[in-house]
Short mmCIF file of C-alpha atoms in Angstrom, two decimals:
data_model
loop_
_atom_site.label_atom_id
_atom_site.label_comp_id
_atom_site.label_asym_id
_atom_site.label_seq_id
_atom_site.Cartn_x
_atom_site.Cartn_y
_atom_site.Cartn_z
CA MET A 1 93.92 91.60 90.67
CA ARG A 2 92.70 92.93 94.00
CA GLU A 3 90.32 91.36 96.53
CA LEU A 4 87.10 93.30 97.01
CA SER A 5 85.08 93.84 100.16
CA ARG A 6 81.81 92.07 99.36
CA ARG A 7 78.16 92.86 99.92
CA GLN A 8 75.05 90.74 99.66
CA ALA A 9 71.63 91.87 98.58
CA ILE A 10 68.94 91.17 96.05
CA ILE A 11 69.22 93.00 92.76
CA GLY A 12 65.94 94.12 91.31
CA LEU A 13 64.92 93.55 87.71
CA GLY A 14 65.80 96.37 85.37
CA ALA A 15 67.47 99.72 85.96
CA PHE A 16 64.43 101.36 87.54
CA THR A 17 63.96 98.64 90.06
CA LEU A 18 67.69 98.69 90.86
CA VAL A 19 67.44 102.36 91.72
CA LEU A 20 64.35 101.86 93.81
CA ALA A 21 66.27 99.37 95.93
CA GLY A 22 68.32 102.18 97.46
CA CYS A 23 65.47 104.42 98.44
CA GLY A 24 64.20 104.60 101.98
CA GLU A 25 60.50 105.04 102.69
CA ASP A 26 60.70 108.85 102.62
CA GLU A 27 63.00 109.14 99.64
CA ALA A 28 61.85 109.70 96.06
CA PRO A 29 63.36 107.24 93.64
CA LYS A 30 66.23 108.66 91.59
CA LYS A 31 65.58 108.40 87.87
CA ALA A 32 67.95 107.77 85.05
CA ALA A 33 68.52 110.71 82.72
CA ASP A 34 66.53 110.85 79.48
CA VAL A 35 68.97 109.83 76.73
CA SER A 36 66.47 109.69 73.89
CA ALA A 37 68.20 112.63 72.19
CA ASN A 38 71.57 111.04 72.41
CA LYS A 39 71.19 108.02 70.16
CA ALA A 40 73.31 109.18 67.21
CA GLY A 41 75.25 106.23 65.85
CA ALA A 42 73.45 103.68 68.10
CA MET A 43 71.93 100.51 66.73
CA ALA A 44 68.16 100.50 66.83
CA SER A 45 68.18 96.82 67.59
CA TYR A 46 71.13 95.49 69.59
CA GLY A 47 71.07 92.28 71.63
CA VAL A 48 73.06 89.59 73.31
CA ASN A 49 76.13 88.41 71.38
CA GLN A 50 75.19 90.56 68.40
CA GLN A 51 78.04 92.33 66.64
CA PHE A 52 77.88 96.02 67.57
CA LYS A 53 78.54 98.43 64.71
CA ALA A 54 77.77 102.10 65.00
CA THR A 55 75.49 103.37 62.25
CA GLU A 56 77.94 106.23 61.60
CA PRO A 57 81.65 106.74 62.49
CA VAL A 58 82.02 107.77 66.11
CA SER A 59 85.00 108.31 68.40
CA PHE A 60 85.46 108.34 72.18
CA ASP A 61 88.41 109.31 74.29
CA VAL A 62 89.61 106.72 76.83
CA LEU A 63 92.05 107.02 79.75
CA TYR A 64 94.80 104.55 78.92
CA ASN A 65 97.00 102.79 81.48
CA ASN A 66 100.29 102.57 79.58
CA HIS A 67 102.07 99.34 80.63
CA PRO A 68 105.83 99.37 80.26
CA PHE A 69 105.93 95.73 79.13
CA TYR A 70 103.80 96.61 76.03
CA PRO A 71 103.92 100.38 75.61
CA LEU A 72 101.23 102.01 73.51
CA LYS A 73 101.54 101.98 69.76
CA ASN A 74 99.16 103.89 67.57
CA ASP A 75 99.59 101.37 64.70
CA TRP A 76 98.47 98.33 66.68
CA LEU A 77 96.12 95.92 64.82
CA PHE A 78 93.85 96.24 67.90
CA TRP A 79 92.94 99.85 67.09
CA GLN A 80 92.53 99.22 63.34
CA GLU A 81 90.38 96.08 63.69
CA LEU A 82 88.30 97.59 66.47
CA THR A 83 87.32 100.50 64.22
CA LYS A 84 86.70 98.09 61.30
CA ARG A 85 84.33 95.97 63.33
CA THR A 86 82.50 98.61 65.38
CA ASN A 87 82.90 101.90 63.41
CA VAL A 88 84.27 103.25 66.69
CA THR A 89 87.67 104.98 66.98
CA LEU A 90 89.14 105.08 70.49
CA LYS A 91 91.43 107.99 71.23
CA PRO A 92 93.72 106.96 74.15
CA VAL A 93 94.87 109.52 76.66
CA ALA A 94 98.01 107.72 77.81
CA VAL A 95 99.16 107.76 81.42
CA PRO A 96 102.16 105.74 82.72
CA LEU A 97 101.12 102.75 84.79
CA SER A 98 103.16 104.07 87.72
CA ASP A 99 101.21 107.31 87.78
CA TYR A 100 97.79 106.05 86.68
CA GLU A 101 95.82 106.21 89.93
CA LYS A 102 97.08 109.68 90.84
CA LYS A 103 96.49 111.05 87.34
CA ARG A 104 93.05 109.54 87.13
CA GLY A 105 92.04 111.09 90.42
CA LEU A 106 93.25 114.53 89.27
CA VAL A 107 91.45 114.53 85.88
CA VAL A 108 88.23 113.04 87.23
CA GLY A 109 88.15 115.41 90.20
CA ALA A 110 88.77 118.41 87.89
CA GLY A 111 86.04 117.30 85.47
CA GLN A 112 88.58 116.83 82.64
CA ALA A 113 88.48 113.06 82.40
CA PRO A 114 87.97 111.23 79.11
CA LEU A 115 84.52 109.77 78.63
CA ILE A 116 85.66 106.18 79.27
CA ILE A 117 87.79 105.58 82.37
CA PRO A 118 88.94 101.94 82.61
CA LYS A 119 91.29 100.14 85.02
CA THR A 120 89.48 101.27 88.18
CA TYR A 121 89.39 98.97 91.20
CA HIS A 122 86.53 99.16 93.64
CA PRO A 123 86.25 101.15 95.96
CA GLN A 124 88.29 103.75 94.10
CA GLU A 125 85.21 104.99 92.35
CA GLU A 126 83.63 106.03 95.64
CA ALA A 127 85.79 109.13 95.84
CA PHE A 128 83.92 110.56 92.80
CA VAL A 129 80.33 109.59 93.64
CA ALA A 130 79.30 112.48 95.91
CA SER A 131 80.54 115.12 93.47
CA GLY A 132 78.60 113.57 90.57
CA ALA A 133 81.78 113.33 88.50
CA ILE A 134 80.93 109.83 87.31
CA LEU A 135 77.70 108.24 86.14
CA PRO A 136 75.56 105.83 88.14
CA VAL A 137 76.07 103.20 85.41
CA SER A 138 73.35 100.94 86.96
CA ASP A 139 70.78 103.41 85.65
CA TYR A 140 71.66 102.44 82.08
CA MET A 141 71.80 98.64 82.20
CA ASP A 142 68.98 98.41 79.66
CA LEU A 143 71.52 99.70 77.11
CA MET A 144 73.83 96.77 77.95
CA PRO A 145 72.15 93.43 77.13
CA ASN A 146 75.41 91.37 77.32
CA PHE A 147 76.21 92.71 80.80
CA LYS A 148 72.70 91.93 82.06
CA ASP A 149 72.82 88.45 80.56
CA MET A 150 76.17 87.70 82.11
CA VAL A 151 75.02 88.80 85.56
CA ALA A 152 71.82 86.69 85.35
CA LYS A 153 73.49 83.63 83.82
CA TRP A 154 76.33 83.43 86.27
CA ARG A 155 74.23 84.53 89.29
CA MET A 156 76.49 87.51 89.97
CA GLU A 157 74.00 89.47 92.05
CA PRO A 158 75.79 89.14 95.40
CA GLU A 159 79.17 90.07 93.89
CA LEU A 160 77.72 92.88 91.83
CA ASP A 161 76.09 94.26 94.93
CA THR A 162 79.54 94.83 96.46
CA LEU A 163 79.64 97.94 94.27
CA ARG A 164 76.34 99.50 95.44
CA GLN A 165 76.25 102.82 97.19
CA SER A 166 73.58 103.80 99.68
CA ASP A 167 71.36 105.09 96.89
CA GLY A 168 71.12 101.55 95.55
CA ARG A 169 73.15 102.37 92.48
CA PHE A 170 76.62 101.34 91.34
CA TYR A 171 79.06 103.58 89.59
CA LEU A 172 81.58 101.07 88.21
CA LEU A 173 81.13 98.59 85.42
CA PRO A 174 83.27 95.63 86.62
CA GLY A 175 85.02 92.98 84.70
CA ILE A 176 83.24 89.71 85.47
CA HIS A 177 84.73 86.23 85.68
CA GLU A 178 82.50 83.17 85.38
CA GLU A 179 84.28 81.60 88.34
CA ILE A 180 86.70 82.63 91.09
CA TRP A 181 90.14 83.09 89.55
CA VAL A 182 93.31 83.09 91.68
CA ASP A 183 96.42 84.30 89.97
CA TYR A 184 98.79 86.01 92.39
CA THR A 185 100.95 83.78 94.58
CA LEU A 186 104.66 82.98 95.07
CA ALA A 187 107.33 81.67 92.67
CA ILE A 188 110.03 79.43 94.08
CA ARG A 189 113.32 77.95 92.75
CA THR A 190 112.46 74.30 92.47
CA ASP A 191 116.05 73.35 91.69
CA ILE A 192 117.00 74.64 95.13
CA LEU A 193 114.18 72.62 96.70
CA GLU A 194 115.48 69.49 94.90
CA LYS A 195 119.03 70.14 96.02
CA LEU A 196 117.92 70.45 99.66
CA ASN A 197 115.38 67.55 99.47
CA LEU A 198 112.55 69.89 100.31
CA GLU A 199 108.91 69.64 99.26
CA VAL A 200 106.95 72.56 97.72
CA PRO A 201 105.52 74.38 100.72
CA LYS A 202 101.76 73.97 101.18
CA THR A 203 101.31 76.24 104.21
CA TRP A 204 103.00 79.44 105.46
CA ASP A 205 104.58 77.34 108.22
CA ASP A 206 105.98 75.08 105.53
CA LEU A 207 107.42 78.11 103.77
CA TYR A 208 109.12 79.17 107.00
CA THR A 209 110.70 75.74 107.21
CA VAL A 210 111.85 75.92 103.58
CA LEU A 211 113.30 79.36 104.03
CA LYS A 212 115.17 78.27 107.14
CA ALA A 213 116.76 75.39 105.22
CA MET A 214 117.69 77.69 102.35
CA LYS A 215 119.24 80.17 104.80
CA ALA A 216 121.29 77.38 106.42
CA GLU A 217 122.65 76.43 103.00
CA TYR A 218 123.16 79.98 101.80
CA PRO A 219 123.85 82.02 104.99
CA ASP A 220 124.96 85.15 103.09
CA LEU A 221 121.68 85.49 101.15
CA TYR A 222 118.13 86.40 101.92
CA PRO A 223 116.17 83.31 100.65
CA MET A 224 113.16 85.52 99.85
CA THR A 225 113.00 89.00 98.39
CA ASP A 226 109.81 90.50 97.13
CA ARG A 227 108.32 92.97 94.63
CA TRP A 228 105.08 94.93 94.23
CA GLY A 229 105.93 97.10 97.24
CA VAL A 230 105.42 100.39 95.39
CA PRO A 231 103.11 102.26 95.86
CA THR A 232 101.53 99.78 98.34
CA PRO A 233 104.18 98.44 100.74
CA GLY A 234 104.21 94.65 100.59
CA GLY A 235 101.20 94.77 98.26
CA ASN A 236 100.91 91.12 97.26
CA LEU A 237 102.78 89.50 100.17
CA LEU A 238 100.70 91.20 102.91
CA LYS A 239 97.56 90.37 100.95
CA LEU A 240 98.35 86.64 100.80
CA VAL A 241 99.47 86.29 104.45
CA ALA A 242 96.53 88.35 105.71
CA GLN A 243 94.11 86.06 103.78
CA ALA A 244 95.65 82.99 105.47
CA TYR A 245 94.69 84.49 108.86
CA GLY A 246 91.24 85.75 107.85
CA THR A 247 91.80 89.41 107.38
CA LYS A 248 92.91 91.96 104.70
CA GLY A 249 96.30 93.46 104.05
CA GLY A 250 98.47 94.99 101.32
CA TRP A 251 96.64 95.52 98.10
CA GLU A 252 93.37 94.32 99.67
CA TYR A 253 93.56 96.38 102.83
CA GLN A 254 90.24 97.96 103.72
CA HIS A 255 89.35 99.50 107.05
CA ALA A 256 86.49 97.16 107.82
CA THR A 257 86.47 93.37 107.89
CA TRP A 258 83.43 91.23 108.70
CA ASP A 259 83.67 89.35 112.00
CA SER A 260 81.21 86.51 111.63
CA ALA A 261 81.57 85.46 115.31
CA ALA A 262 80.58 88.95 116.53
CA GLY A 263 78.05 89.57 113.84
CA LYS A 264 79.49 92.96 112.96
CA PHE A 265 82.45 94.60 111.26
CA ALA A 266 85.76 95.10 112.99
CA TYR A 267 88.54 97.59 112.30
CA THR A 268 90.96 95.58 110.14
CA GLY A 269 94.21 97.14 111.34
CA ALA A 270 93.40 96.35 114.97
CA MET A 271 92.21 92.74 114.53
CA PRO A 272 94.05 89.95 116.26
CA GLN A 273 94.31 88.28 112.85
CA TYR A 274 96.07 91.38 111.51
CA LYS A 275 98.54 91.10 114.37
CA GLN A 276 99.16 87.47 113.50
CA MET A 277 99.98 88.46 109.94
CA ILE A 278 102.48 90.96 111.27
CA GLU A 279 103.98 88.44 113.73
CA TYR A 280 104.62 85.95 110.88
CA LEU A 281 106.33 88.47 108.63
CA ARG A 282 108.29 89.92 111.59
CA LYS A 283 109.65 86.39 112.28
CA LEU A 284 110.84 86.11 108.69
CA VAL A 285 112.60 89.47 108.82
CA ASP A 286 114.11 88.87 112.29
CA GLU A 287 115.67 85.59 111.16
CA LYS A 288 116.90 87.14 107.90
CA LEU A 289 114.74 84.87 105.84
CA LEU A 290 112.95 87.82 104.09
CA ASP A 291 114.80 90.79 102.60
CA PRO A 292 113.67 93.87 104.57
CA GLU A 293 113.83 95.90 101.37
CA SER A 294 110.95 93.75 100.00
CA PHE A 295 108.29 96.17 101.22
CA THR A 296 109.69 99.33 99.57
CA GLN A 297 112.01 98.45 96.70
CA GLN A 298 111.25 98.98 93.07
CA ASP A 299 110.25 95.89 91.06
CA GLU A 300 113.44 96.05 88.94
CA GLN A 301 115.55 95.73 92.08
CA ALA A 302 113.57 92.71 93.26
CA LYS A 303 113.69 91.03 89.88
CA GLN A 304 117.41 91.59 89.54
CA LYS A 305 118.06 89.94 92.91
CA PHE A 306 115.89 86.95 92.02
CA ASN A 307 117.06 86.54 88.45
CA SER A 308 120.75 86.73 89.45
CA GLY A 309 120.36 83.92 91.98
CA LYS A 310 120.62 86.13 95.06
CA SER A 311 117.17 85.01 96.32
CA PHE A 312 114.91 81.99 95.70
CA VAL A 313 111.32 83.07 96.46
CA ILE A 314 109.36 86.04 95.08
CA SER A 315 105.76 87.08 94.36
CA THR A 316 104.36 86.26 90.94
CA ASN A 317 101.42 85.78 88.72
CA ALA A 318 101.11 83.77 85.52
CA GLN A 319 102.50 86.39 83.22
CA SER A 320 105.34 87.48 85.55
CA LEU A 321 106.51 83.87 85.86
CA ILE A 322 107.21 83.84 82.12
CA ASN A 323 107.89 87.47 81.23
CA ASP A 324 109.85 88.60 84.28
CA TYR A 325 111.63 85.55 85.64
CA ARG A 326 111.95 82.26 83.73
CA GLU A 327 113.58 83.48 80.54
CA THR A 328 116.14 85.70 82.28
CA LEU A 329 116.79 83.38 85.25
CA THR A 330 117.47 80.30 83.16
CA LYS A 331 119.98 82.19 81.03
CA THR A 332 121.69 83.75 84.00
CA VAL A 333 121.81 80.83 86.45
CA GLU A 334 122.79 77.44 85.03
CA GLY A 335 120.28 74.70 85.92
CA ALA A 336 117.78 77.11 87.51
CA LYS A 337 114.14 75.95 87.57
CA ILE A 338 111.16 77.94 88.80
CA ALA A 339 107.51 77.16 89.59
CA LYS A 340 104.42 79.10 90.52
CA ILE A 341 103.17 77.37 93.68
CA PRO A 342 99.60 77.17 94.98
CA VAL A 343 98.88 79.96 97.51
CA PRO A 344 100.14 78.72 100.88
CA MET A 345 97.45 78.07 103.42
CA GLY A 346 97.16 79.25 107.03
CA PRO A 347 94.82 78.96 110.02
CA VAL A 348 91.65 79.61 108.02
CA GLY A 349 92.24 76.46 105.96
CA ASP A 350 91.84 75.52 102.32
CA TYR A 351 90.01 78.53 100.92
CA LYS A 352 90.51 80.29 97.60
CA ILE A 353 90.13 83.97 98.26
CA ALA A 354 89.63 86.09 95.13
CA PRO A 355 86.75 88.00 93.59
CA ARG A 356 84.79 87.18 90.51
CA LEU A 357 84.69 90.94 89.84
CA GLU A 358 87.77 92.48 88.26
CA ASN A 359 88.79 96.11 87.83
CA GLY A 360 86.22 98.02 85.82
CA VAL A 361 85.15 101.12 83.90
CA MET A 362 83.87 104.43 85.12
CA ILE A 363 81.93 106.72 82.78
CA SER A 364 82.42 110.49 82.98
CA LYS A 365 79.26 112.53 83.73
CA LYS A 366 80.10 114.42 80.50
CA ALA A 367 79.08 111.35 78.49
CA LEU A 368 75.37 112.11 79.14
CA GLU A 369 75.77 115.32 77.07
CA ASN A 370 77.34 113.39 74.18
CA LYS A 371 75.02 112.79 71.19
CA ASN A 372 76.62 109.30 70.89
CA PHE A 373 75.93 108.28 74.52
CA VAL A 374 73.73 105.28 73.69
CA ALA A 375 76.18 104.12 71.02
CA MET A 376 79.01 104.38 73.57
CA MET A 377 77.20 102.20 76.08
CA GLN A 378 76.39 99.59 73.46
CA PHE A 379 80.01 99.65 72.35
CA ILE A 380 81.28 99.17 75.90
CA ASP A 381 78.82 96.34 76.37
CA TRP A 382 80.08 94.63 73.26
CA LEU A 383 83.84 95.05 73.93
CA PHE A 384 83.83 94.15 77.60
CA TYR A 385 80.86 91.74 77.95
CA SER A 386 80.04 90.00 74.65
CA GLU A 387 81.67 86.67 73.76
CA GLN A 388 82.92 88.14 70.47
CA GLY A 389 84.26 91.28 72.08
CA GLU A 390 86.08 89.40 74.83
CA GLU A 391 87.59 86.96 72.34
CA PHE A 392 88.72 89.87 70.13
CA ALA A 393 90.34 91.82 73.05
CA LYS A 394 92.13 88.71 74.27
CA TRP A 395 93.15 86.78 71.11
CA GLY A 396 92.94 89.29 68.32
CA VAL A 397 92.05 88.44 64.69
CA GLU A 398 91.47 84.81 63.65
CA GLY A 399 93.80 83.83 60.90
CA THR A 400 96.36 86.55 61.84
CA THR A 401 97.12 86.20 65.55
CA PHE A 402 95.33 82.92 66.29
CA THR A 403 93.41 79.98 64.90
CA LYS A 404 90.50 78.05 66.43
CA ASP A 405 89.58 74.40 65.85
CA ALA A 406 86.15 72.86 65.53
CA SER A 407 85.98 72.33 69.30
CA GLY A 408 86.62 76.02 69.94
CA ASN A 409 90.22 75.56 71.16
CA TYR A 410 92.50 78.46 70.51
CA LYS A 411 96.07 78.36 69.19
CA LEU A 412 98.43 81.28 68.66
CA ALA A 413 99.79 81.92 65.18
CA LYS A 414 103.14 80.21 64.73
CA ASP A 415 105.01 83.51 64.59
CA VAL A 416 103.29 85.10 67.64
CA ASP A 417 104.20 84.57 71.33
CA PHE A 418 102.28 85.24 74.52
CA VAL A 419 103.22 84.11 78.10
CA GLY A 420 105.80 81.75 76.64
CA LEU A 421 103.40 79.70 74.51
CA ASN A 422 105.60 80.23 71.42
CA PRO A 423 109.02 81.18 72.81
CA GLY A 424 111.61 82.61 70.50
CA VAL A 425 109.28 83.69 67.67
CA PRO A 426 109.58 87.23 66.23
CA LYS A 427 106.18 88.74 67.16
CA HIS A 428 104.36 89.27 70.51
CA LEU A 429 100.56 89.36 70.96
CA GLN A 430 100.70 92.34 73.35
CA LYS A 431 103.78 94.27 72.25
CA ASP A 432 103.22 94.06 68.43
CA PHE A 433 99.46 93.80 68.12
CA GLY A 434 97.92 95.32 71.29
CA PHE A 435 95.81 92.32 72.22
CA SER A 436 95.54 90.77 75.71
CA ASN A 437 95.89 94.36 76.90
CA GLY A 438 95.00 94.79 80.55
CA VAL A 439 93.01 97.93 79.74
CA PHE A 440 90.50 96.00 77.64
CA ALA A 441 90.96 92.23 78.16
CA TYR A 442 89.79 90.85 81.47
CA GLY A 443 86.78 88.79 82.61
CA GLY A 444 84.75 86.28 80.65
CA THR A 445 84.14 82.55 80.68
CA THR A 446 86.41 80.11 82.34
CA LYS A 447 87.12 78.55 79.00
CA LEU A 448 88.34 81.82 77.62
CA LEU A 449 90.38 82.50 80.76
CA ASN A 450 92.03 79.10 80.47
CA SER A 451 92.62 79.38 76.76
CA THR A 452 96.02 81.09 77.15
CA PHE A 453 97.17 78.94 80.08
CA SER A 454 100.01 76.47 79.76
CA GLU A 455 99.70 72.97 81.19
CA GLU A 456 101.72 74.23 84.14
CA GLU A 457 99.21 77.05 84.85
CA LEU A 458 96.22 74.76 84.31
CA GLU A 459 97.64 72.43 86.98
CA PHE A 460 97.94 75.42 89.35
CA GLN A 461 94.33 76.41 88.68
CA LYS A 462 93.22 72.79 89.28
CA VAL A 463 94.72 72.86 92.76
CA MET A 464 93.29 76.26 93.59
CA ASN A 465 89.84 75.43 92.25
CA ALA A 466 89.58 72.44 94.58
CA ARG A 467 89.52 74.89 97.48
CA LYS A 468 86.38 76.42 99.02
CA PRO A 469 85.30 79.94 98.10
CA TRP A 470 85.58 82.51 100.90
CA PRO A 471 82.15 83.71 102.16
CA VAL A 472 80.84 87.01 100.79
CA GLU A 473 80.80 89.86 103.25
CA PRO A 474 77.46 91.62 103.87
CA PRO A 475 76.92 95.17 102.48
CA HIS A 476 77.55 98.38 104.38
CA PRO A 477 77.23 101.24 101.93
CA PHE A 478 77.60 104.80 103.36
CA ASN A 479 75.07 107.51 102.61
CA ASP A 480 76.45 110.89 101.43
CA GLU A 481 76.75 112.31 104.94
CA GLU A 482 78.52 109.23 106.23
CA ARG A 483 80.82 109.08 103.20
CA GLU A 484 81.79 112.71 103.73
CA GLN A 485 82.61 112.07 107.36
CA ALA A 486 84.38 108.76 106.68
CA SER A 487 86.60 110.32 104.01
CA LEU A 488 88.04 112.69 106.65
CA TRP A 489 89.19 109.71 108.69
CA GLU A 490 90.14 107.12 106.13
CA THR A 491 93.36 108.58 104.70
CA PRO A 492 95.01 109.37 108.06
CA LEU A 493 93.98 105.98 109.39
CA LYS A 494 95.34 104.15 106.31
CA ASP A 495 98.62 106.07 106.51
CA PHE A 496 98.95 105.27 110.20
CA VAL A 497 98.23 101.60 109.77
CA THR A 498 100.64 101.30 106.83
CA GLN A 499 103.46 103.08 108.70
CA ASN A 500 103.06 101.04 111.85
CA THR A 501 102.57 97.76 110.00
CA LEU A 502 106.01 98.29 108.43
CA LYS A 503 107.57 99.36 111.74
CA PHE A 504 106.29 96.22 113.40
CA ILE A 505 107.46 93.96 110.58
CA LEU A 506 110.84 95.52 110.22
CA GLY A 507 111.49 95.59 113.98
CA GLU A 508 111.40 99.37 114.29
CA ARG A 509 108.56 98.97 116.80
CA ASP A 510 108.34 96.19 119.32
CA LEU A 511 105.30 93.92 119.20
CA SER A 512 104.90 94.46 122.93
CA GLU A 513 103.48 97.86 121.89
CA TRP A 514 100.61 96.37 120.03
CA ASP A 515 98.02 97.40 122.64
CA ALA A 516 99.44 100.92 122.66
CA TYR A 517 99.13 100.98 118.84
CA VAL A 518 95.46 99.95 119.05
CA LYS A 519 94.82 102.77 121.54
CA GLU A 520 96.55 105.18 119.15
CA LEU A 521 94.21 103.98 116.42
CA GLU A 522 91.25 104.71 118.69
CA GLY A 523 92.62 108.21 119.11
CA LYS A 524 92.32 108.55 115.31
CA ASN A 525 88.62 107.78 115.40
CA THR A 526 88.44 104.03 114.70
CA SER A 527 85.52 103.62 117.12
CA SER A 528 83.55 106.40 115.47
CA TYR A 529 84.46 105.07 112.03
CA MET A 530 83.29 101.53 112.91
CA ASN A 531 80.04 103.04 114.28
CA LEU A 532 79.45 104.47 110.83
CA VAL A 533 80.24 101.14 109.15
CA ASN A 534 78.03 99.04 111.41
CA THR A 535 75.20 101.59 111.28
CA ALA A 536 75.34 101.46 107.51
CA TYR A 537 75.35 97.65 107.68
CA GLU A 538 72.30 97.51 109.97
CA ARG A 539 70.42 100.04 107.83
CA PHE A 540 71.04 98.17 104.65
CA LYS A 541 70.09 94.88 106.26
CA LYS A 542 66.86 96.43 107.55
CA GLU A 543 65.90 97.99 104.23
CA HIS A 544 66.86 95.05 101.99
CA GLY A 545 66.88 91.96 104.16
#
């Protein structure tokens, strides 16, 4: 999961009102395309939590993010049962996970994308808005009753508005969680903590103390090595440490961060809080507490170091704890124990910082020409936003992959494993059946989210849910002219910030040069960029309150 920049505004009622919201006084409202001729296969009457089934067999191609842990199989029960229930056949265009973002950009930009383009994180869709390569999906919400019901029921308007462009529309259908869900954090060897009489670290300062003690006991090792550094250097680690200081880094890095004290946006990579993040990580590297290869090594290298006992702390989420570490580590290192710890806290205090919006689905502009367009939107609404569709995508087929008791509690079939719930059995929910697939299964009620969690993970969630939610940032959507100008600056700026962040952390550039670095950023148009951001913010605030 990635943290989103957030925008607040009032969403109007219905697609037409939503579009009106983005129009200035002198602009004509932009209307949704007439799709009355493209209803082949659509249900004449389709509503909330109603089983969607196309009135004739239809098929849609879908860009498919092929995960190496559960590589695509054409004979998965997921595909067969999906067609049985919905009369829809999905035709996956498979792309390796490692190449997904690049390949998606190429095919969308060339107008050759499949109709359905999942696994897109905001603001990645913005690159395709000006060209018209993707649909303004907010125009077609009346075709998606489950989505509209979910937004209204869970009061998602402020979060949903994070996706809006200056025309008032949004171009990405997000996965939606009922409540904030924190998953990514650190895993730590608890047997080492016990050996050294150390407590589980609650703050980043505590973690420093723990790492120092580990280093003293094992001077030839780096106590911490990390993963998820490719393609984003320090992706999860920078994200977590930046959050603790009140800024954005790693996976969540965006150029602008709201400065509530100043009442305007600041350039993230030049903020004092961003420098504090760097100073903390530089200290860990300087004192040989953090493996300097953490920011650039492949995941397999990081996992091998951790699972062979050469390091004791590493980034994790719930699935990685089980799938990537525990089983291998406990077989390799006698007596090894591991836990997923609550996200360490920093100067900002006891906040939980994560979105209720997940990665989402873009729709190719070609879909409007498809005779089955309405059926496709109904199908997407059922699969991603209905209770039945979400249960199906996550758990599979009742009686085959799971059972459910009278209270609605789920239980995996005895011969099926998932995240270590049934270890040692012959079948796997993802690998053998295609369910709980990250392309299709995300979002939903907290009960559904928690349904696959172990007692250990539920305890982690209990601690995180006791924390306060981080405030939502105000909106600052660019108009087309601003977006065109901003796009010329953003990539060089992002590259420069990334390069220098690593240089500072790894000691290749002295922190005494911070002010010089900030001036170098200004030479790359940060002042002009932030003028665009704050102008967009003031305009949106004036027009929408």
